[in-house]
PDB file of C-alpha atoms in Angstrom:
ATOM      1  CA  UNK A   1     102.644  -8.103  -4.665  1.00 62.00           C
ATOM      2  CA  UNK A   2     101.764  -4.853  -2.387  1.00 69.00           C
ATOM      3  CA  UNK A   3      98.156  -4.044  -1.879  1.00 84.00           C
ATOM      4  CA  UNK A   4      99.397   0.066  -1.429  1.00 86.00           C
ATOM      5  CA  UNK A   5     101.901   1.930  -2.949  1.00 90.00           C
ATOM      6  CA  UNK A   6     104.749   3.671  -0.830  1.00 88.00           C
ATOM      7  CA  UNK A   7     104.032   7.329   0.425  1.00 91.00           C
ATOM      8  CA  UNK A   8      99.785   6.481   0.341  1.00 93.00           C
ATOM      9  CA  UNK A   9      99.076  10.039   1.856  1.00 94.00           C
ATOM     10  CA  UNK A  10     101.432  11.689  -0.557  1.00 95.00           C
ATOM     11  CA  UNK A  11      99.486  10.340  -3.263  1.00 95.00           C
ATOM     12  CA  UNK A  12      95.976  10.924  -1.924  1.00 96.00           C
ATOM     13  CA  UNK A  13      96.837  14.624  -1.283  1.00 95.00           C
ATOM     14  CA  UNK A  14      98.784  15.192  -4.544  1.00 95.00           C
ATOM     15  CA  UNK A  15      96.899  12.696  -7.135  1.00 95.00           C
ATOM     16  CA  UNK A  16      93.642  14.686  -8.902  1.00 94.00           C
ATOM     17  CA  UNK A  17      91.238  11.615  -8.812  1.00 93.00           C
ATOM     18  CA  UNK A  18      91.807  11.676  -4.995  1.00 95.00           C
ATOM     19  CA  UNK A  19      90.730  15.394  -5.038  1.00 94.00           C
ATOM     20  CA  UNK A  20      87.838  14.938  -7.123  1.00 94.00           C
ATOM     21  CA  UNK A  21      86.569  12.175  -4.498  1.00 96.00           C
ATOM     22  CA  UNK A  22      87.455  14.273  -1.449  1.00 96.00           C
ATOM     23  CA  UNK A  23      85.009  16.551  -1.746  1.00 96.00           C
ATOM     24  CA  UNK A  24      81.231  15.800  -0.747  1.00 97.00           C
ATOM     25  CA  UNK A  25      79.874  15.036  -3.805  1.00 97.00           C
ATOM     26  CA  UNK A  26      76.122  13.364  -4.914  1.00 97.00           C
ATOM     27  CA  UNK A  27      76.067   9.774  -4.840  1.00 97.00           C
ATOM     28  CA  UNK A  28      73.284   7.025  -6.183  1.00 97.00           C
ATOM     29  CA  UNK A  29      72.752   3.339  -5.754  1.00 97.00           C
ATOM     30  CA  UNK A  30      73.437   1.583  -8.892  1.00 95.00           C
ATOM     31  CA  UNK A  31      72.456  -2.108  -8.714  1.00 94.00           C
ATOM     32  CA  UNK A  32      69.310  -2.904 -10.713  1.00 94.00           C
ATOM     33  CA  UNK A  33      68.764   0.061 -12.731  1.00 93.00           C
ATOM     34  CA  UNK A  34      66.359  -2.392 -15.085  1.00 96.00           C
ATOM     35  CA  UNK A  35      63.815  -2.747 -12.265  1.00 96.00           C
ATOM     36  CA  UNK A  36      60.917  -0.593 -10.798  1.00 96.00           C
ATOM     37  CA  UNK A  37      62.237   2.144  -8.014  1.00 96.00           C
ATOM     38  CA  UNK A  38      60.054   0.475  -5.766  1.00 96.00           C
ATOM     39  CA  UNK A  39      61.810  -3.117  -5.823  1.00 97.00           C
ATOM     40  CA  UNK A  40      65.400  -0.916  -6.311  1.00 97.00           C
ATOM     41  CA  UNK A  41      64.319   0.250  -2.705  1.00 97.00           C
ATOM     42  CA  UNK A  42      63.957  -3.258  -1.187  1.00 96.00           C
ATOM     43  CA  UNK A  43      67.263  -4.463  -2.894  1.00 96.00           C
ATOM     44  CA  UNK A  44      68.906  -1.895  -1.655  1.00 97.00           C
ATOM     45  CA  UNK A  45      67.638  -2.148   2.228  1.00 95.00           C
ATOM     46  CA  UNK A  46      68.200  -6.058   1.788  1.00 95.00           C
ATOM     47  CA  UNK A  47      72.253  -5.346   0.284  1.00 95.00           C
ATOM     48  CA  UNK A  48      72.852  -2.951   2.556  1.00 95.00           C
ATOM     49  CA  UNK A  49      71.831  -4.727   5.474  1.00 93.00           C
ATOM     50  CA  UNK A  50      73.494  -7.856   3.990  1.00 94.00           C
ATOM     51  CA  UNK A  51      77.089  -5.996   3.696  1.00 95.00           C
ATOM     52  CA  UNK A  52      77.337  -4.427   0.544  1.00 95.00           C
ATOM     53  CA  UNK A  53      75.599  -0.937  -1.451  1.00 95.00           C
ATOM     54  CA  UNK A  54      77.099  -0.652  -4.934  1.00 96.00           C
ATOM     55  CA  UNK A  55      77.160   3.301  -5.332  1.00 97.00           C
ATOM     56  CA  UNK A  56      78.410   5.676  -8.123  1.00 96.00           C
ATOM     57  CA  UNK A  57      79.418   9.663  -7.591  1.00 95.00           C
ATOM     58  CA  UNK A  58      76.995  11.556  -9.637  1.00 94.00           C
ATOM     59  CA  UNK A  59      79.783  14.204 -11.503  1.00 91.00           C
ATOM     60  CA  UNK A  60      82.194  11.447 -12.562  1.00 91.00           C
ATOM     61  CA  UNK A  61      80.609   8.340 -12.528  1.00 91.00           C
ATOM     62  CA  UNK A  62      83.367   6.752 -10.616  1.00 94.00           C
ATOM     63  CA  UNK A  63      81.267   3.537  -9.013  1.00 95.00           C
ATOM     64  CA  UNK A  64      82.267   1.224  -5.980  1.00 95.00           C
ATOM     65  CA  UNK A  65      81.162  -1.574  -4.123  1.00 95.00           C
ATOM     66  CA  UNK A  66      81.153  -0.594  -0.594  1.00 96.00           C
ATOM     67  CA  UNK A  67      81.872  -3.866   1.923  1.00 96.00           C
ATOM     68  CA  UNK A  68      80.650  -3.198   5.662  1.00 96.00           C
ATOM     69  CA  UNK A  69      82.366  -5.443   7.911  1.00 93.00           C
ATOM     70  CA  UNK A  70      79.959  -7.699   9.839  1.00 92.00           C
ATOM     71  CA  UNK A  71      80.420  -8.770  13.514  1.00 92.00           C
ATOM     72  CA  UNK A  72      80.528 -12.073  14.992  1.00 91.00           C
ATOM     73  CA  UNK A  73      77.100 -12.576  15.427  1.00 93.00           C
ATOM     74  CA  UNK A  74      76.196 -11.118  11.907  1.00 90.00           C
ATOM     75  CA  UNK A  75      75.327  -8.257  12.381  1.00 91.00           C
ATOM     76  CA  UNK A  76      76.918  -5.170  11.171  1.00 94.00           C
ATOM     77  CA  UNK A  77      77.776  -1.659  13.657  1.00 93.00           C
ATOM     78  CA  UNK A  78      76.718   1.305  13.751  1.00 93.00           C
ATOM     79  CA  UNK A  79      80.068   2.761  13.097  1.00 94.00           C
ATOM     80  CA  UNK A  80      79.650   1.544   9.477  1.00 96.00           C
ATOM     81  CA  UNK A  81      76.221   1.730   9.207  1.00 96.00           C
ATOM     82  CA  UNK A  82      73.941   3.628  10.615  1.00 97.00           C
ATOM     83  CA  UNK A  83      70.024   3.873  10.331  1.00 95.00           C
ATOM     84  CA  UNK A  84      69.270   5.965  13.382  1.00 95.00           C
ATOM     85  CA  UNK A  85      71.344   8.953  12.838  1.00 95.00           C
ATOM     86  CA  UNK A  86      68.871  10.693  10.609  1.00 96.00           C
ATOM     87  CA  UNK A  87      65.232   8.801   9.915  1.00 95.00           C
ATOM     88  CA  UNK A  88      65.064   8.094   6.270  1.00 96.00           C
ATOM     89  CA  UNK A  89      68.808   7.860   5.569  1.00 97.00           C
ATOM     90  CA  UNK A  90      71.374   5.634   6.340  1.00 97.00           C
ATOM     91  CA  UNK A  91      74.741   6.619   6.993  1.00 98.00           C
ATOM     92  CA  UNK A  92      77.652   4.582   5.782  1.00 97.00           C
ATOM     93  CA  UNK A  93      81.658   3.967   6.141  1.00 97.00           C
ATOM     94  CA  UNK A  94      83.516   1.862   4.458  1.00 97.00           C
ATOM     95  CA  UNK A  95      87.296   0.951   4.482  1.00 96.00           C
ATOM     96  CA  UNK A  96      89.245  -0.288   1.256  1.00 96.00           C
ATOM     97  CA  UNK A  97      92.341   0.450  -1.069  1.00 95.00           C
ATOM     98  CA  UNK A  98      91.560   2.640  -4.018  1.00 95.00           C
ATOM     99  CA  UNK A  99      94.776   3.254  -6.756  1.00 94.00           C
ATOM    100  CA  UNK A 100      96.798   1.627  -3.667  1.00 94.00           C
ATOM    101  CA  UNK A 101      95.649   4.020  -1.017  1.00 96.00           C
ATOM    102  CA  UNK A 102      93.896   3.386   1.886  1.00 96.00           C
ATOM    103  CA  UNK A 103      90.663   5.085   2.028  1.00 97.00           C
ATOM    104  CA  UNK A 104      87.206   5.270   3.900  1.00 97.00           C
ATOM    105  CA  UNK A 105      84.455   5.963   2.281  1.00 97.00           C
ATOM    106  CA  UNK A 106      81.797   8.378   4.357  1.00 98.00           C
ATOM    107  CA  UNK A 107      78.284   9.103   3.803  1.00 98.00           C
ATOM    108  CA  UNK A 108      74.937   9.156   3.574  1.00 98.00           C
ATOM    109  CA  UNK A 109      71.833   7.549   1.121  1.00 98.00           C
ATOM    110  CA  UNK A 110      68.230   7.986   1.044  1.00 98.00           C
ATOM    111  CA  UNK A 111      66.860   5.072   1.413  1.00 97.00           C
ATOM    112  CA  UNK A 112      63.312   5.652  -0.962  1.00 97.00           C
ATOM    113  CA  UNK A 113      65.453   8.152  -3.275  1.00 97.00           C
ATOM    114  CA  UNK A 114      68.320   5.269  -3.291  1.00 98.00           C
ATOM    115  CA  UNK A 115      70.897   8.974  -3.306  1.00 97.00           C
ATOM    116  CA  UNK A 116      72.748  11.155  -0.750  1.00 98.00           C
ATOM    117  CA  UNK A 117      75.910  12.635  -0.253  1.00 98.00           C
ATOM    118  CA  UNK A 118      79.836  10.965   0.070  1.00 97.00           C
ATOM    119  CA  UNK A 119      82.989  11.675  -0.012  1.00 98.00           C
ATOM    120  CA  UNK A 120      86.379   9.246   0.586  1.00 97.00           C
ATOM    121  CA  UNK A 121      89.108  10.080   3.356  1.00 97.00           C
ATOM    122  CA  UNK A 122      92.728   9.076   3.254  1.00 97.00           C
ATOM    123  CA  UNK A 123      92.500   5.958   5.819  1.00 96.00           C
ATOM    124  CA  UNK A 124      95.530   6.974   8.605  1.00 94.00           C
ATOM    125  CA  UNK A 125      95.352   3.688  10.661  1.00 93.00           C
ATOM    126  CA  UNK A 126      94.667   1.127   7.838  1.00 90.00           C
ATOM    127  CA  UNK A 127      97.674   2.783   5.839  1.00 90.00           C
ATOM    128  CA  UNK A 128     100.125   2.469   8.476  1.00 91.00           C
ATOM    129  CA  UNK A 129      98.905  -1.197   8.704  1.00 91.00           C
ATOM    130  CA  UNK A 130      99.082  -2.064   5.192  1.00 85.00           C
ATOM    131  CA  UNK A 131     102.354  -0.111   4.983  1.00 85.00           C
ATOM    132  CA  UNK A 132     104.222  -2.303   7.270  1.00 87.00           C
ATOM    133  CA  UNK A 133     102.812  -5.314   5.195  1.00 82.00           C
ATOM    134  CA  UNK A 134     104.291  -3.637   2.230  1.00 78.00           C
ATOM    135  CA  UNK A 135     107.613  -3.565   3.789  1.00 82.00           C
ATOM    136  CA  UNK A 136     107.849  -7.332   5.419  1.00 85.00           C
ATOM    137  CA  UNK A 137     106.677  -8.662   2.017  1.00 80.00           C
ATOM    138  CA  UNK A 138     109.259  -6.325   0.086  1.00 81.00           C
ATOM    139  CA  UNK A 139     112.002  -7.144   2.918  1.00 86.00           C
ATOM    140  CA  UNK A 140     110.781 -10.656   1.979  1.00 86.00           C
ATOM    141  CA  UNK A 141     110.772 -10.353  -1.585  1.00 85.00           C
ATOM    142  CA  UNK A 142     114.432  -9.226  -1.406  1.00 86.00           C
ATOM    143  CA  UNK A 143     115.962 -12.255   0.802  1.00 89.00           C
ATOM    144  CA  UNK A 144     114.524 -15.011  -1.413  1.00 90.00           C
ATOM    145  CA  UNK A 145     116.137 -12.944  -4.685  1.00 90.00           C
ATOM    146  CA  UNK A 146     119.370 -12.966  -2.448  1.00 87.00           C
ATOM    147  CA  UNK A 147     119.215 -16.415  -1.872  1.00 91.00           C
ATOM    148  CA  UNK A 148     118.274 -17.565  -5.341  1.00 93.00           C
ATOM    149  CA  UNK A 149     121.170 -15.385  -6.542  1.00 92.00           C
ATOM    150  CA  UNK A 150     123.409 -17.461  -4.293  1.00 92.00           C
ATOM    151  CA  UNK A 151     121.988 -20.761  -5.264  1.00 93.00           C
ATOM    152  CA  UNK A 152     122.301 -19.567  -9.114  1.00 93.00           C
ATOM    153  CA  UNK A 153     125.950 -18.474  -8.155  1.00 89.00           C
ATOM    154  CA  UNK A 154     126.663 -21.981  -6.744  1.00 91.00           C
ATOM    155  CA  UNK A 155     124.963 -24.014  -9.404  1.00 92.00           C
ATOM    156  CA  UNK A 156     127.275 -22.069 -11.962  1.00 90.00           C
ATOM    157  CA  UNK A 157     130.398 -22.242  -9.687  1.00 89.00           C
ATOM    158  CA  UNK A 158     129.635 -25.976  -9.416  1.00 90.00           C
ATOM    159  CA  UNK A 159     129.241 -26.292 -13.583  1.00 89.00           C
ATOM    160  CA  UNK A 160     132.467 -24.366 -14.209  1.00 89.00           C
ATOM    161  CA  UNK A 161     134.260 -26.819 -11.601  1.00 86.00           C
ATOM    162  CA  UNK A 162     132.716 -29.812 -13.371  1.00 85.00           C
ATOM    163  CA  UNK A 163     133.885 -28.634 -16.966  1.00 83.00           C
ATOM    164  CA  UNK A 164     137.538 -28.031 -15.714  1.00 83.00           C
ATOM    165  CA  UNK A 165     136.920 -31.767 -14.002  1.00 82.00           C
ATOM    166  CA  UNK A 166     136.013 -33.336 -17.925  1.00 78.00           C
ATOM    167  CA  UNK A 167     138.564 -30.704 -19.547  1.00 79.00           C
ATOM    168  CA  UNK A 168     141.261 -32.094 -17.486  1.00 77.00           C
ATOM    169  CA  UNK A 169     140.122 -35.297 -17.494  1.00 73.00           C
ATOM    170  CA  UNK A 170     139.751 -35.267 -21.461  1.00 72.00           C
ATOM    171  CA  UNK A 171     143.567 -33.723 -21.978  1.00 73.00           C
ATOM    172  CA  UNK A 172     144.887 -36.342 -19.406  1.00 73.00           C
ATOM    173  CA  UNK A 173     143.087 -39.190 -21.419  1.00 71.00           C
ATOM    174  CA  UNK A 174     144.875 -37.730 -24.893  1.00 72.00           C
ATOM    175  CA  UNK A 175     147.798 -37.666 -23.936  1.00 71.00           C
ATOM    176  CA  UNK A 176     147.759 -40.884 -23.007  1.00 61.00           C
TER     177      UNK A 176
END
């Protein structure tokens, strides 16, 4: 099954949720919201800096779990997060498929408010990518219903020959 849908930047300019999340809008961390601010804060330095922020826009509640790739060695880079840009913040990107669009996710939280500002960007690169997967797994998809057409084709070509066979066989043993 495709991860995207065909014509991803058609959709992300055209579909209204896609609009909505354009536009810079207020975000929050949303993991914990039973515990103190204060331990919110360390959970969300420790998540972040494990891979992961779970964050919600503000006007429409929409929530996701950002990812942040990690490097070889662990760690994770600046490009998707980064603490120096701005002391008290952290800036953030992260790449995924939303509604079958590939998206990144740009930003910025407060890291003792646990809020900021994001917004999500149609993904140019990753779509391309994931379009060309679409393709080799429809192109796929196709040849193996071709050939079990042809095997269904010859399995029913093959019982038709084999009931003439006994048909035959049956008047040739009456008339006998």
């Amino acid at each position: 099954m495709p991860r995207v849908v065909p014509e991803q930047k058609q959709k992300y300019e055209n579909d209204e949720t896609f609009r909505k999340l354009a536009r810079e809008s207020e975000i929050k961390y949303t993991a914990y919201r039973d515990r103190s601010h204060e331990e919110r804060v360390v959970r969300f330095q420790t998540e972040i800096r494990d891979g992961q922020a779970h964050i919600a826009y503000v006007s429409s509640g929409t929530n996701f779990n950002l990812q942040f790739p990690k490097n070889d060695d662990g760690s994770i880079s600046k490009e998707y997060l980064d603490f120096e840009r701005e002391p008290g913040k952290v800036h953030v990107k992260s790449n995924f498929i939303l509604n079958g669009v590939c998206v990144i996710f740009k930003g910025w939280i407060d890291l003792q408010r646990l809020d900021g500002i994001g917004f999500v960007d149609f993904d140019e690169e990753r779509a391309k990518k994931e379009d060309k997967v679409m393709r080799e797994t429809l192109e796929q998809t196709k040849q193996r219903i071709a050939e079990f057409e042809e095997r269904q084709r010859q399995w029913k070509e093959e019982q038709q020959r084999k009931d003439n066979e006994a048909s035959n066989h049956h008047r040739r043993y009456r008339q006998n």
